Tab-separated table of C-alpha atoms and ligand atoms in Angstrom:
chain	number	residue	atom	x	y	z
S	1	MET	CA	40.151	13.010	7.615
S	2	PRO	CA	36.676	12.824	6.155
S	3	ALA	CA	34.886	9.474	6.866
S	4	PRO	CA	35.257	7.151	4.010
S	5	THR	CA	32.270	6.951	1.518
S	6	VAL	CA	31.036	4.585	-1.159
S	7	HIS	CA	29.024	4.872	-4.227
S	8	LEU	CA	26.320	2.435	-4.489
S	9	SER	CA	24.878	1.299	-7.702
S	10	VAL	CA	21.787	-1.119	-8.174
S	11	PRO	CA	20.568	-2.298	-11.525
S	12	GLU	CA	17.129	-1.020	-12.569
S	13	ASP	CA	15.681	-4.599	-12.681
S	14	ASP	CA	16.589	-5.253	-9.023
S	15	LEU	CA	13.654	-5.728	-6.908
S	16	PHE	CA	15.197	-3.590	-4.236
S	17	GLY	CA	16.149	-0.693	-6.373
S	18	SER	CA	15.655	2.987	-5.520
S	19	HIS	CA	12.102	2.590	-6.418
S	20	ASN	CA	11.479	0.240	-3.561
S	21	LEU	CA	13.382	1.344	-0.219
S	22	PRO	CA	11.524	-0.604	2.254
S	23	TYR	CA	12.047	-0.300	5.756
S	24	GLY	CA	13.173	-2.837	8.307
S	25	VAL	CA	15.163	-3.487	11.512
S	26	TYR	CA	18.461	-5.180	11.617
S	27	SER	CA	21.387	-5.939	13.833
S	28	LEU	CA	24.990	-6.615	13.375
S	29	PRO	CA	26.708	-9.197	15.780
S	30	GLY	CA	27.124	-7.827	19.239
S	31	GLN	CA	25.170	-4.335	18.397
S	32	GLY	CA	21.597	-3.428	19.131
S	33	PRO	CA	18.798	-3.357	16.447
S	34	ARG	CA	18.493	-0.293	14.386
S	35	VAL	CA	16.122	0.948	11.445
S	36	GLY	CA	17.552	0.417	7.895
S	37	THR	CA	16.425	0.247	4.285
S	38	ARG	CA	17.434	-2.388	1.670
S	39	PHE	CA	19.021	-1.201	-1.192
S	40	GLY	CA	20.166	-4.133	-3.563
S	41	ASP	CA	21.928	-6.670	-1.402
S	42	HIS	CA	22.816	-4.161	1.085
S	43	VAL	CA	21.283	-2.686	4.328
S	44	ILE	CA	21.674	1.005	4.693
S	45	ASP	CA	21.696	2.231	8.199
S	46	LEU	CA	19.197	5.222	8.237
S	47	GLY	CA	20.362	6.829	11.312
S	48	ALA	CA	23.946	6.950	9.747
S	49	LEU	CA	22.579	7.928	6.249
S	50	LEU	CA	20.524	10.717	7.299
S	51	HIS	CA	22.250	11.794	10.620
S	52	ASP	CA	18.778	11.133	12.288
S	53	ASP	CA	18.193	9.468	15.841
S	54	THR	CA	14.670	8.518	15.051
S	55	PHE	CA	16.064	5.657	13.245
S	56	ALA	CA	18.500	4.409	16.002
S	57	ARG	CA	15.687	2.578	17.270
S	58	PRO	CA	14.779	-1.091	17.516
S	59	SER	CA	11.457	-0.660	15.866
S	60	LEU	CA	9.884	1.690	13.056
S	61	ASN	CA	7.114	2.822	15.464
S	62	GLU	CA	8.469	6.039	16.382
S	63	PHE	CA	9.247	7.086	12.738
S	64	MET	CA	5.812	5.815	11.518
S	65	ALA	CA	4.136	7.962	14.438
S	66	GLN	CA	5.566	11.064	12.864
S	67	GLY	CA	2.994	10.870	10.088
S	68	HIS	CA	2.287	11.015	6.464
S	69	GLU	CA	4.256	14.280	5.402
S	70	ARG	CA	7.159	12.857	7.262
S	71	TRP	CA	7.153	9.675	5.291
S	72	VAL	CA	7.108	11.595	2.062
S	73	GLU	CA	10.119	13.722	3.227
S	74	ILE	CA	12.234	10.926	4.427
S	75	ARG	CA	11.564	8.733	1.533
S	76	ALA	CA	12.970	11.751	-0.690
S	77	ALA	CA	15.859	12.131	1.399
S	78	ILE	CA	16.804	8.639	1.440
S	79	ARG	CA	16.479	8.611	-2.480
S	80	SER	CA	18.728	11.616	-2.807
S	81	ALA	CA	21.324	10.584	-0.163
S	82	LEU	CA	21.622	7.035	-1.914
S	83	ALA	CA	22.216	8.651	-5.359
S	84	ALA	CA	25.248	10.551	-3.710
S	85	GLU	CA	28.262	9.285	-1.848
S	86	VAL	CA	27.200	7.002	1.020
S	87	PRO	CA	28.965	7.003	4.300
S	88	GLN	CA	30.649	3.640	4.436
S	89	GLU	CA	29.639	3.017	8.055
S	90	ALA	CA	25.945	2.988	7.107
S	91	VAL	CA	26.298	0.191	4.367
S	92	HIS	CA	26.232	-3.390	5.330
S	93	PRO	CA	26.125	-6.553	3.217
S	94	LEU	CA	22.641	-8.151	3.624
S	95	ALA	CA	24.251	-11.520	4.343
S	96	ASP	CA	26.139	-10.025	7.523
S	97	VAL	CA	22.987	-8.660	9.233
S	98	THR	CA	20.182	-10.428	11.399
S	99	LEU	CA	16.723	-9.096	10.487
S	100	HIS	CA	14.111	-8.542	13.277
S	101	LEU	CA	10.307	-7.918	13.538
S	102	PRO	CA	10.460	-4.363	11.983
S	103	PHE	CA	7.549	-2.760	14.098
S	104	GLU	CA	6.052	-3.167	17.608
S	105	VAL	CA	2.470	-4.805	16.720
S	106	ALA	CA	-0.282	-3.116	18.643
S	107	ASP	CA	-3.495	-4.503	17.751
S	108	TYR	CA	-3.725	-6.920	15.053
S	109	VAL	CA	-6.963	-7.741	13.036
S	110	ASP	CA	-7.482	-10.329	10.363
S	111	PHE	CA	-10.088	-9.804	7.288
S	112	TYR	CA	-11.620	-12.211	4.885
S	113	ALA	CA	-11.410	-10.003	1.716
S	114	SER	CA	-11.098	-12.532	-1.069
S	115	GLU	CA	-14.435	-13.721	-2.583
S	116	HIS	CA	-12.958	-16.669	-3.975
S	117	HIS	CA	-11.440	-17.611	-0.597
S	118	ALA	CA	-14.663	-16.880	1.373
S	119	ALA	CA	-16.667	-18.800	-1.438
S	120	ASN	CA	-14.373	-22.012	-1.188
S	121	LEU	CA	-14.154	-22.241	2.700
S	122	GLY	CA	-17.932	-21.751	2.537
S	123	ARG	CA	-18.124	-24.819	0.451
S	124	LEU	CA	-15.830	-26.666	2.640
S	125	PHE	CA	-16.896	-25.738	6.011
S	126	ARG	CA	-20.525	-25.467	5.311
S	127	PRO	CA	-21.253	-27.855	2.454
S	128	ASP	CA	-24.985	-28.127	3.373
S	129	ALA	CA	-25.604	-24.189	3.228
S	130	PRO	CA	-27.660	-22.940	0.231
S	131	GLN	CA	-24.993	-20.325	-0.580
S	132	PRO	CA	-21.256	-20.324	-0.033
S	133	LEU	CA	-21.081	-16.887	1.187
S	134	MET	CA	-22.550	-15.676	4.353
S	135	PRO	CA	-25.345	-12.923	3.781
S	136	ASN	CA	-23.118	-10.265	5.279
S	137	TRP	CA	-20.205	-10.810	3.184
S	138	LYS	CA	-20.660	-8.443	0.123
S	139	HIS	CA	-21.648	-5.777	2.653
S	140	LEU	CA	-18.863	-5.463	4.924
S	141	PRO	CA	-15.341	-6.642	5.087
S	142	VAL	CA	-15.771	-9.567	7.719
S	143	GLY	CA	-12.851	-9.613	10.341
S	144	TYR	CA	-11.857	-11.018	13.902
S	145	HIS	CA	-9.520	-9.478	16.420
S	146	GLY	CA	-6.298	-11.702	16.608
S	147	ARG	CA	-3.393	-12.087	18.820
S	148	SER	CA	-0.502	-9.481	18.250
S	149	ALA	CA	2.088	-11.087	20.433
S	150	SER	CA	2.342	-14.165	18.360
S	151	VAL	CA	3.192	-12.271	15.201
S	152	VAL	CA	6.691	-13.378	14.517
S	153	VAL	CA	9.271	-12.331	11.829
S	154	SER	CA	10.306	-14.556	8.799
S	155	GLY	CA	12.718	-17.336	9.819
S	156	THR	CA	10.899	-18.138	13.146
S	157	ASP	CA	10.156	-21.884	13.601
S	158	ILE	CA	6.657	-22.557	14.037
S	159	VAL	CA	5.918	-25.202	16.654
S	160	ARG	CA	2.726	-27.265	15.874
S	161	PRO	CA	-0.003	-26.320	18.148
S	162	PHE	CA	-1.901	-28.726	20.598
S	163	GLY	CA	-5.694	-28.353	20.815
S	164	GLN	CA	-9.090	-29.755	21.021
S	165	ARG	CA	-10.667	-31.066	17.695
S	166	LYS	CA	-13.731	-33.051	16.916
S	167	ALA	CA	-14.810	-34.222	13.348
S	168	PRO	CA	-18.376	-34.318	12.733
S	169	SER	CA	-18.231	-38.196	12.909
S	170	ASP	CA	-16.351	-38.250	16.184
S	171	PRO	CA	-18.059	-39.074	19.295
S	172	ALA	CA	-16.338	-36.724	21.619
S	173	PRO	CA	-13.469	-34.108	21.304
S	174	VAL	CA	-10.038	-35.300	21.963
S	175	PHE	CA	-6.836	-33.170	22.664
S	176	GLY	CA	-3.612	-33.546	20.799
S	177	PRO	CA	-1.307	-32.068	18.264
S	178	SER	CA	-3.112	-30.426	15.132
S	179	VAL	CA	-3.344	-32.578	12.401
S	180	ARG	CA	-4.470	-30.245	9.800
S	181	LEU	CA	-1.953	-27.585	10.032
S	182	ASP	CA	-2.167	-25.205	7.165
S	183	ILE	CA	-1.114	-21.700	5.869
S	184	GLU	CA	-2.939	-18.646	4.610
S	185	ALA	CA	-0.973	-16.491	2.134
S	186	GLU	CA	-1.968	-12.839	2.930
S	187	LEU	CA	-0.870	-9.173	2.911
S	188	GLY	CA	-0.536	-7.246	6.127
S	189	PHE	CA	-1.239	-3.514	6.191
S	190	VAL	CA	0.699	-1.680	9.007
S	191	VAL	CA	-0.986	1.560	10.575
S	192	GLY	CA	1.576	4.311	10.919
S	193	THR	CA	-0.762	6.863	12.383
S	194	GLY	CA	-4.038	5.786	14.072
S	195	ASN	CA	-7.246	7.668	15.149
S	196	PRO	CA	-8.557	8.789	18.479
S	197	LEU	CA	-11.529	7.062	20.387
S	198	GLY	CA	-14.775	8.096	18.600
S	199	ARG	CA	-13.271	9.553	15.401
S	200	PRO	CA	-13.331	6.972	12.655
S	201	ILE	CA	-10.959	7.156	9.568
S	202	ASP	CA	-12.605	8.396	6.573
S	203	VAL	CA	-12.351	5.819	3.652
S	204	GLU	CA	-10.947	8.501	1.352
S	205	ARG	CA	-8.152	9.476	3.903
S	206	ALA	CA	-7.197	5.782	4.729
S	207	GLU	CA	-4.075	6.086	2.458
S	208	GLU	CA	-2.732	8.777	4.702
S	209	HIS	CA	-2.816	6.419	7.778
S	210	ILE	CA	-1.583	3.217	6.186
S	211	PHE	CA	2.350	3.034	6.453
S	212	GLY	CA	3.155	0.034	4.215
S	213	VAL	CA	2.841	-3.468	3.611
S	214	VAL	CA	4.085	-6.712	4.611
S	215	LEU	CA	3.791	-10.444	3.572
S	216	PHE	CA	1.709	-12.369	6.111
S	217	ASN	CA	1.436	-15.977	6.654
S	218	ASP	CA	-1.579	-16.594	9.078
S	219	TRP	CA	-0.664	-20.283	9.950
S	220	SER	CA	-3.909	-22.107	10.738
S	221	ALA	CA	-4.835	-25.235	12.494
S	222	ARG	CA	-7.933	-26.327	10.423
S	223	ASP	CA	-8.982	-29.036	12.910
S	224	ILE	CA	-8.925	-26.698	16.103
S	225	GLN	CA	-10.478	-24.057	13.911
S	226	ALA	CA	-13.495	-26.209	12.697
S	227	TRP	CA	-14.399	-27.237	16.220
S	228	GLU	CA	-13.942	-23.900	18.052
S	229	TYR	CA	-15.043	-21.267	15.575
S	230	VAL	CA	-18.797	-21.441	15.925
S	231	PRO	CA	-20.422	-19.010	16.624
S	232	LEU	CA	-17.571	-16.457	17.600
S	233	GLY	CA	-14.853	-16.900	14.788
S	234	PRO	CA	-11.396	-18.122	15.084
S	235	ASN	CA	-9.216	-18.189	18.238
S	236	LEU	CA	-6.787	-20.814	19.196
S	237	GLY	CA	-6.941	-22.408	15.699
S	238	LYS	CA	-4.975	-19.062	14.587
S	239	SER	CA	-3.359	-17.441	17.742
S	240	PHE	CA	-0.083	-19.772	17.971
S	241	ALA	CA	1.809	-17.664	15.373
S	242	SER	CA	1.539	-15.646	12.129
S	243	THR	CA	4.703	-14.798	10.286
S	244	VAL	CA	5.435	-11.440	8.652
S	245	SER	CA	8.250	-10.450	6.226
S	246	PRO	CA	11.021	-8.293	7.626
S	247	TRP	CA	10.488	-5.547	5.134
S	248	VAL	CA	7.932	-3.078	5.332
S	249	VAL	CA	7.221	-1.758	1.678
S	250	PRO	CA	6.013	1.655	2.177
S	251	LEU	CA	2.614	2.642	0.518
S	252	LEU	CA	4.300	5.420	-1.054
S	253	ALA	CA	6.426	2.981	-3.145
S	254	LEU	CA	3.164	1.246	-4.480
S	255	ARG	CA	1.760	4.089	-6.551
S	256	GLU	CA	2.266	2.056	-9.840
S	257	ALA	CA	0.660	-0.957	-8.327
S	258	LYS	CA	-2.549	0.688	-7.504
S	259	ILE	CA	-5.268	-0.586	-9.665
S	260	ALA	CA	-9.117	-0.567	-9.439
S	261	THR	CA	-10.681	-3.326	-7.139
S	262	PRO	CA	-13.180	-5.823	-8.887
S	263	ARG	CA	-16.755	-4.038	-9.197
S	264	GLN	CA	-18.662	-4.464	-5.924
S	265	ASP	CA	-22.361	-5.602	-6.384
S	266	PRO	CA	-24.492	-4.818	-4.516
S	267	PRO	CA	-23.227	-1.281	-3.981
S	268	VAL	CA	-21.480	-0.646	-0.647
S	269	LEU	CA	-22.964	1.618	2.132
S	270	PRO	CA	-21.523	5.216	1.753
S	271	TYR	CA	-18.891	4.769	4.361
S	272	LEU	CA	-17.265	2.198	2.446
S	273	ALA	CA	-17.648	3.831	-1.003
S	274	LEU	CA	-14.424	5.357	-2.609
S	275	GLU	CA	-14.562	7.854	-5.354
S	276	GLU	CA	-12.012	5.691	-7.174
S	277	PRO	CA	-11.842	2.453	-5.548
S	278	TRP	CA	-8.261	1.187	-5.412
S	279	GLY	CA	-6.606	-2.134	-4.874
S	280	LEU	CA	-3.091	-3.344	-5.437
S	281	ASP	CA	-1.470	-5.422	-8.057
S	282	ILE	CA	0.749	-7.762	-6.121
S	283	ASP	CA	1.655	-11.180	-7.401
S	284	LEU	CA	2.376	-13.575	-4.554
S	285	GLU	CA	3.939	-17.006	-4.843
S	286	VAL	CA	3.772	-19.899	-2.166
S	287	GLU	CA	6.566	-22.195	-2.029
S	288	TRP	CA	6.560	-25.565	-0.104
S	289	ASN	CA	9.578	-27.376	0.594
S	290	GLY	CA	11.423	-25.420	-2.293
S	291	GLN	CA	8.495	-25.920	-4.896
S	292	VAL	CA	5.988	-23.168	-5.870
S	293	VAL	CA	2.703	-24.541	-5.328
S	294	THR	CA	0.384	-21.571	-5.945
S	295	ARG	CA	0.473	-18.065	-7.145
S	296	PRO	CA	-2.240	-15.912	-5.377
S	297	PRO	CA	-2.852	-12.411	-7.147
S	298	TYR	CA	-3.952	-9.860	-4.804
S	299	ALA	CA	-5.312	-7.784	-7.621
S	300	ALA	CA	-8.282	-10.042	-7.333
S	301	MET	CA	-9.392	-9.002	-3.753
S	302	TYR	CA	-12.948	-7.606	-3.162
S	303	TRP	CA	-12.238	-5.667	-0.352
S	304	SER	CA	-9.467	-2.890	-0.454
S	305	PRO	CA	-7.228	-1.872	2.375
S	306	ALA	CA	-9.029	1.491	2.659
S	307	GLN	CA	-12.230	-0.003	3.166
S	308	MET	CA	-11.044	-2.555	5.657
S	309	LEU	CA	-9.347	0.501	7.706
S	310	ALA	CA	-12.648	2.623	7.454
S	311	HIS	CA	-14.647	-0.178	8.476
S	312	LEU	CA	-12.465	-1.223	11.528
S	313	THR	CA	-12.837	2.438	12.960
S	314	VAL	CA	-16.440	3.348	11.903
S	315	ASN	CA	-17.826	2.551	15.243
S	316	GLY	CA	-15.296	4.836	16.624
S	317	ALA	CA	-12.828	2.186	17.770
S	318	PRO	CA	-9.190	3.884	17.951
S	319	THR	CA	-6.223	2.548	16.076
S	320	ARG	CA	-2.842	3.012	16.926
S	321	THR	CA	0.763	3.015	15.384
S	322	GLY	CA	1.894	-0.382	14.845
S	323	ASP	CA	-1.768	-1.793	14.425
S	324	LEU	CA	-1.680	-4.597	11.931
S	325	PHE	CA	-4.497	-5.655	9.738
S	326	ALA	CA	-4.319	-8.655	7.366
S	327	SER	CA	-6.174	-8.999	3.921
S	328	GLY	CA	-7.241	-12.486	4.682
S	329	THR	CA	-6.099	-15.426	2.597
S	330	ILE	CA	-5.611	-14.322	-1.067
S	331	SER	CA	-7.169	-16.789	-3.647
S	332	GLY	CA	-7.809	-16.218	-7.229
S	333	PRO	CA	-10.337	-17.713	-9.495
S	334	ASP	CA	-8.054	-20.646	-10.708
S	335	LYS	CA	-6.882	-23.673	-8.598
S	336	GLU	CA	-3.387	-22.684	-8.983
S	337	GLN	CA	-4.075	-19.261	-7.321
S	338	ARG	CA	-5.381	-20.529	-4.182
S	339	GLY	CA	-3.651	-19.185	-1.112
S	340	ALA	CA	-4.274	-21.968	1.499
S	341	PHE	CA	-3.450	-25.749	1.377
S	342	ILE	CA	-7.268	-26.631	2.601
S	343	GLU	CA	-8.416	-24.815	-0.822
S	344	LEU	CA	-5.475	-26.143	-3.017
S	345	THR	CA	-6.256	-29.600	-1.852
S	346	TRP	CA	-10.069	-29.280	-1.321
S	347	GLY	CA	-9.967	-30.144	2.338
S	348	GLY	CA	-7.149	-32.760	2.038
S	349	THR	CA	-9.213	-34.779	-0.826
S	350	GLU	CA	-7.072	-33.604	-3.700
S	351	PRO	CA	-3.549	-33.923	-2.731
S	352	VAL	CA	-0.781	-31.799	-4.406
S	353	THR	CA	2.397	-33.410	-5.490
S	354	VAL	CA	5.467	-31.814	-3.604
S	355	GLY	CA	8.868	-33.224	-4.194
S	356	GLY	CA	7.186	-36.288	-5.872
S	357	VAL	CA	4.909	-37.261	-2.801
S	358	PRO	CA	1.346	-36.373	-2.388
S	359	ARG	CA	0.591	-33.819	0.152
S	360	THR	CA	-2.495	-32.302	1.884
S	361	PHE	CA	-1.646	-30.436	5.166
S	362	LEU	CA	1.803	-29.594	6.701
S	363	GLU	CA	4.171	-32.231	8.234
S	364	ASP	CA	6.853	-31.587	10.778
S	365	GLY	CA	10.081	-30.272	8.968
S	366	ASP	CA	8.206	-28.742	6.220
S	367	GLU	CA	9.118	-25.317	5.253
S	368	VAL	CA	6.957	-22.688	3.615
S	369	VAL	CA	7.976	-19.352	1.993
S	370	LEU	CA	5.954	-16.442	0.805
S	371	ARG	CA	7.322	-14.128	-1.809
S	372	ALA	CA	5.667	-11.241	-3.762
S	373	SER	CA	6.504	-8.588	-6.264
S	374	ALA	CA	4.517	-5.532	-7.789
S	375	PRO	CA	4.872	-3.209	-10.652
S	376	GLY	CA	7.197	-0.183	-10.116
S	377	PRO	CA	7.950	2.838	-12.325
S	378	GLY	CA	8.814	2.140	-16.012
S	379	ARG	CA	9.565	-1.574	-16.230
S	380	THR	CA	10.811	-2.141	-12.925
S	381	ARG	CA	9.253	-4.365	-10.261
S	382	LEU	CA	9.614	-4.082	-6.679
S	383	GLY	CA	10.139	-7.015	-4.122
S	384	PHE	CA	8.730	-8.037	-0.663
S	385	GLY	CA	11.327	-10.093	0.562
S	386	GLU	CA	10.009	-13.411	1.949
S	387	ALA	CA	7.960	-14.665	4.963
S	388	ARG	CA	9.503	-18.015	5.944
S	389	GLY	CA	8.690	-20.543	8.461
S	390	ARG	CA	9.496	-24.125	9.209
S	391	ILE	CA	7.177	-26.639	11.252
S	392	LEU	CA	8.657	-28.054	14.486
S	393	PRO	CA	7.072	-31.023	16.158
S	394	ALA	CA	4.372	-30.449	18.885
S	395	ARG	CA	5.683	-29.735	22.423
S	396	ASP	CA	3.452	-31.569	24.847
S	397	VAL	CA	2.081	-28.936	27.248
S	398	LYS	CA	2.772	-31.040	30.374
S	399	GLU	CA	6.516	-31.239	29.295
S	400	SER	CA	7.179	-27.502	28.884
N	1	CA	CA1	-6.400	-15.470	7.782
């Protein structure tokens, strides 16, 4: 008897129609994690759909390492397989599965690509400086190397970190739970194929190396950060957790979302110059305890993903399959487009009302959800799912 099949139909206005087809890793109760795609409200097992063992794996890394041509080929194969009868064994309701971290994170670097965010933070962290932006900011995408081991998938609880802090008026540093816990709404770019040591990635070819895009919440302890960051940059104020969405939206699905980046003035050095500079028209929203408090526009970002990857490797540094580089906080020009609460509440001096209560930084029990969508073909839009996290009380280091 032939295996039972099913015909799947997803409305054109669904955020997860055949124009999206993001990649993720799922499991059913009692079974190991495998690679799937999301189609409407179903997860489709790609190993069973395409009869390909590359997808019978707990991460996307093996598939990503196969390279750009194969990504194009597989995307076409998935679309045609989903248009025909689909083996029933490949189809699972989204509600029945657990979603996992979709790729093994190799190295993780965080950039600082929004001019609005960098200028706002400059005003907040260095109020006496003559210019909000540092002199290097418009010449290179500033970044720092972060901690890949604390990148977690959406739904993972975030434990309030302990650390040192010292406000300028304090006589000495103190140790305790962070009292200025914040979010950063960002996008993360997943490197599918890297470059060997000594062979930089050309800015015009970066697209062939970037596999896809995830939502990224760079949880930030502002009090720890403000005391530790001089002069080497963020460390423990960031490294306790970063949340990614479970779905990696392929760059190949974002053709209609490509737009020109804002004009770069002064002109960038040749290794960062693209013939046609491209950014992405992706609209984010940040929900705080069920209420949307800000809508950061990725389209406003000054530095593009291709420029960040070219810069990351221009000194000959290698990148690997599973490397993740994040955009930095996405903030637009308007107040209700600011992607971090420190900006939204201007350092905690201008509270926002959440659930009828004036709020500044995160309290224990708070939940933050990032969502995003981008234009697809015709009148369609494609979704990124969500990056969700809830704050748990600090655990005393002496107890654990
Ligand atoms: Ca960040």
